[in-house]
Coordinates of C-alpha atoms in Angstrom, one line a residue:
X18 CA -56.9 -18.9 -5.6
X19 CA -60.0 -19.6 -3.8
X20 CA -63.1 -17.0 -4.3
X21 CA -66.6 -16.7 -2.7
X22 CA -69.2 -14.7 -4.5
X23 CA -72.0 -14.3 -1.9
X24 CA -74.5 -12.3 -0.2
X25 CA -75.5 -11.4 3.2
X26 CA -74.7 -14.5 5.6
X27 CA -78.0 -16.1 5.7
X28 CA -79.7 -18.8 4.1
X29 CA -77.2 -21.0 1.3
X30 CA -74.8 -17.7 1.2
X31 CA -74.1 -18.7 4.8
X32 CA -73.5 -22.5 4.4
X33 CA -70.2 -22.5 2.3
X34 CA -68.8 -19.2 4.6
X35 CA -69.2 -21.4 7.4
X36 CA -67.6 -24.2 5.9
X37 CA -64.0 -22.3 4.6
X38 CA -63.8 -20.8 8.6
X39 CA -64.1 -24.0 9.9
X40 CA -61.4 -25.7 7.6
X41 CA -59.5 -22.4 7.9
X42 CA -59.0 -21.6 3.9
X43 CA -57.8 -18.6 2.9
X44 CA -60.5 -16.9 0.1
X45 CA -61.4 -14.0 -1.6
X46 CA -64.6 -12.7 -0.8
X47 CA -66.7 -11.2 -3.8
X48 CA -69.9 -9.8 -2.3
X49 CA -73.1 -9.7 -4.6
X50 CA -76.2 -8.2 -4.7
X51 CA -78.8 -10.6 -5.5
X52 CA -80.8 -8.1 -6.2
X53 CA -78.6 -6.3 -8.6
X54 CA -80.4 -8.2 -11.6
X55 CA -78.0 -6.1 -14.1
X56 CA -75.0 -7.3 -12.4
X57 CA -71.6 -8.5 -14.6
X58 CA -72.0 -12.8 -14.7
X59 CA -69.4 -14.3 -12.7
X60 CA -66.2 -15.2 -14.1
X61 CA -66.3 -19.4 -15.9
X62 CA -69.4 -19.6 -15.3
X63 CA -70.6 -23.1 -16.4
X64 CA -74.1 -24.8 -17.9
X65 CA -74.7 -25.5 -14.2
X66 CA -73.9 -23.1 -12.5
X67 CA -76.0 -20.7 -15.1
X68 CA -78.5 -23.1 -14.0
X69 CA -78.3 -23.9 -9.9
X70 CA -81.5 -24.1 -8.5
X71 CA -80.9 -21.6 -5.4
X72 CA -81.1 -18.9 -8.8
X73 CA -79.0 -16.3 -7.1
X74 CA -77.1 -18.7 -4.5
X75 CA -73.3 -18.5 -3.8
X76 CA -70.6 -19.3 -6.1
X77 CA -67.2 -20.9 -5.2
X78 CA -64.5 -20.6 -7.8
X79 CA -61.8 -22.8 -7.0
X80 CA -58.4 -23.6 -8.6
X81 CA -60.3 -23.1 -12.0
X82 CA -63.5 -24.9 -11.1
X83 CA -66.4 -23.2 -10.2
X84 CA -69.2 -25.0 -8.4
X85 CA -72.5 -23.7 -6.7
X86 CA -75.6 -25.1 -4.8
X87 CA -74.5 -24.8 -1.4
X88 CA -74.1 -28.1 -0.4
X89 CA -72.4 -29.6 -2.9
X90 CA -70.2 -26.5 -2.0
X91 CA -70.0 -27.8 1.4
X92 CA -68.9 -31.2 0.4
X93 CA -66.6 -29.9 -2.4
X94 CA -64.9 -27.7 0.4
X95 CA -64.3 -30.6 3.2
X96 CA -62.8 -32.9 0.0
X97 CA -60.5 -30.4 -1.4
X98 CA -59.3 -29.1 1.4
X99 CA -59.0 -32.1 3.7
X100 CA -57.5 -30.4 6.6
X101 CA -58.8 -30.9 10.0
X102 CA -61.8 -30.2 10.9
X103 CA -63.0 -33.4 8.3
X104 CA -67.2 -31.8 8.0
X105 CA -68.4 -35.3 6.0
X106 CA -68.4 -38.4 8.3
X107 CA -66.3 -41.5 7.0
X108 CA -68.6 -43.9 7.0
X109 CA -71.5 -44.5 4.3
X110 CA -74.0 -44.3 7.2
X111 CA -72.5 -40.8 8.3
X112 CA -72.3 -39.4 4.5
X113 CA -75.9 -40.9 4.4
X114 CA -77.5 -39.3 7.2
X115 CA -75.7 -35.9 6.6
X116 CA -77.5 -35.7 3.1
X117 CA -80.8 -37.3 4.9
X118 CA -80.6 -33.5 6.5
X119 CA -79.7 -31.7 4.1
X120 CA -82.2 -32.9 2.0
X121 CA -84.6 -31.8 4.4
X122 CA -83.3 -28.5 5.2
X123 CA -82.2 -27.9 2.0
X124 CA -85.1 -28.7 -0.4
X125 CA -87.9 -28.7 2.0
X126 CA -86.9 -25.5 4.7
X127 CA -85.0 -23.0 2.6
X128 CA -87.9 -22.7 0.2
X129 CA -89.9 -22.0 3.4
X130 CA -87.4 -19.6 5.2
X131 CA -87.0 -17.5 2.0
X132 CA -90.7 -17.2 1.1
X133 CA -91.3 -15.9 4.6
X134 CA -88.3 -14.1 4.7
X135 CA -89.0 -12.3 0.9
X136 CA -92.8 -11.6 2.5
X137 CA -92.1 -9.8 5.8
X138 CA -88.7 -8.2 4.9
X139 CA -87.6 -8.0 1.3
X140 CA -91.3 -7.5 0.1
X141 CA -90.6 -3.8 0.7
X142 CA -87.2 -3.5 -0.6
X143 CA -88.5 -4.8 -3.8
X144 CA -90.9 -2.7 -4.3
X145 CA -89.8 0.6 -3.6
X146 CA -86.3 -0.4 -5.8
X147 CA -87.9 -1.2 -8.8
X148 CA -91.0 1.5 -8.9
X149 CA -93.5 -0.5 -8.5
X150 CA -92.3 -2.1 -12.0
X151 CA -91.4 -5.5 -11.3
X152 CA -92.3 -6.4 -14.9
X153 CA -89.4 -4.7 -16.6
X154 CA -86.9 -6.9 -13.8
X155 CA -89.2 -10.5 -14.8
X156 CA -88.7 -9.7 -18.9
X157 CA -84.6 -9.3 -18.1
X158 CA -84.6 -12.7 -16.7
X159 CA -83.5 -15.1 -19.6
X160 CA -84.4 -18.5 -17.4
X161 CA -88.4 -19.5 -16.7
X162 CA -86.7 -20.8 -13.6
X163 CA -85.4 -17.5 -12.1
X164 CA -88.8 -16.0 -13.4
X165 CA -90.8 -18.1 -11.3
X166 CA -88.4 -17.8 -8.4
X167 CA -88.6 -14.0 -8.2
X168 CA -91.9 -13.3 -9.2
X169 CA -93.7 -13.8 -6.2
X170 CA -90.6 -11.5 -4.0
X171 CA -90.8 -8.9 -6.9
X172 CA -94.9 -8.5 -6.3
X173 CA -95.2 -9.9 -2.6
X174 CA -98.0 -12.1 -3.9
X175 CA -96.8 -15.1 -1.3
X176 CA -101.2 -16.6 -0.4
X177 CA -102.1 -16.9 3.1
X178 CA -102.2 -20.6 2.3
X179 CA -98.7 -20.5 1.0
X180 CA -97.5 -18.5 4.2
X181 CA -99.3 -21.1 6.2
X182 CA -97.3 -23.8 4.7
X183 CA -94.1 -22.2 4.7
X184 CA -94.6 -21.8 8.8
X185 CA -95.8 -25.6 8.8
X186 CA -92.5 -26.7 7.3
X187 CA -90.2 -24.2 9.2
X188 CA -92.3 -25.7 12.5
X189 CA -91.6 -29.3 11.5
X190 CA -87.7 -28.7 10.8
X191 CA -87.6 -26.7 14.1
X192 CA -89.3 -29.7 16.1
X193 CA -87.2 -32.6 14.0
X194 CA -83.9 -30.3 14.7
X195 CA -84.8 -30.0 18.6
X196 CA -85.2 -34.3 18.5
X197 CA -81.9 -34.9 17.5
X198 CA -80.3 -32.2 19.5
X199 CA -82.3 -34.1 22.1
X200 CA -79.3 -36.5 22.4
X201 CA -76.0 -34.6 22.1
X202 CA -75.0 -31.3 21.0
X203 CA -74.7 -32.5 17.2
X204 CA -77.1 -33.6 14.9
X205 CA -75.7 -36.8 13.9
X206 CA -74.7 -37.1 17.5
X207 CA -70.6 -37.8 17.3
X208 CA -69.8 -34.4 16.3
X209 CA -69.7 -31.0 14.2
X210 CA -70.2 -32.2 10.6
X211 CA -71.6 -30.8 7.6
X212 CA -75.1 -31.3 8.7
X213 CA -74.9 -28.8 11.6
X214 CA -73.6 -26.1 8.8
X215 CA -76.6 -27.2 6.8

């Protein structure tokens, strides 16, 4: 049994979605409030996935496995369920450049998107869900990590210089995206892979 526990479709809850349409896997899908900070863990949950970096990304439990960080999701999904569409290249150069962009997109742009994104639309949400007490939501939070992650969302305190940079970074994705799109309809120009879900 296959089972997605995501969010809304964007950002990494949108990556591995993508991924189990494409290869045409039948899932469960177990939608969770990120924001629900009191919700029940997820079911064999493991040091690292306790621990993933996205804090509040998407989790894939598969055949007793359960695996997050979206794209190690993505490449988990195209290698256990090796069924056409194949989303990782076969050669070392293909696997190579597909991780160049994710890389990029994935360390360098979603920390961008979802600063900007927290600041003009969840900001709000935040604020009038928890009161005005963000503090009591922080002190639940047993990891620094997640701490540090939502503190800035939970008190929209995102700088004009960090806003700035966050557009910079989205603007240099955007223009490095369009350059390779320049030659073909792909990113890695010989078709749909993995780095065109990234």
């Amino acid at each position: 049994m296959t089972e997605l526990y995501h969010w809304e479709p964007n950002l990494f809850h949108l990556k591995p979605l993508v991924a189990l349409h494409e290869k045409g896997v039948a899932f469960t899908s177990r939608w969770r409030d990120p924001l629900d900070f009191d919700a029940a863990p997820i079911p064999g949950m493991n040091l690292e996935t306790a621990n993933n970096p996205e804090i509040n990304g998407p989790v894939l439990v598969d055949r007793g496995e359960t695996i997050s960080e979206s794209f190690f999701m993505l490449e988990y999904i195209d290698e256990a369920f090796p069924q056409a569409p194949r989303l990782l290249p076969d050669s070392a150069e293909g696997k190579w450049r597909v991780r160049v962009w994710a890389r990029l997109l994935g360390e360098r742009t979603a920390p961008a998107v979802a600063s900007l994104g927290c600041h003009i639309h969840l900001a709000r949400r935040l604020r009038d869900g928890f009161a005005g007490n963000p503090d009591a939501v922080l002190a639940g939070m047993d990891r620094l990590e997640a701490r540090m992650a939502w503190t800035p969302a939970l008190r929209d305190q995102y700088s004009v210089e960090e806003l700035a940079e966050s557009r910079r970074k989205l603007a240099d994705a955007v223009r490095r995206v369009e350059e390779a799109l320049g030659a073909g309809d792909w990113l890695l120009g010989e078709g749909y892979s993995l780095a065109d879900i990234e």
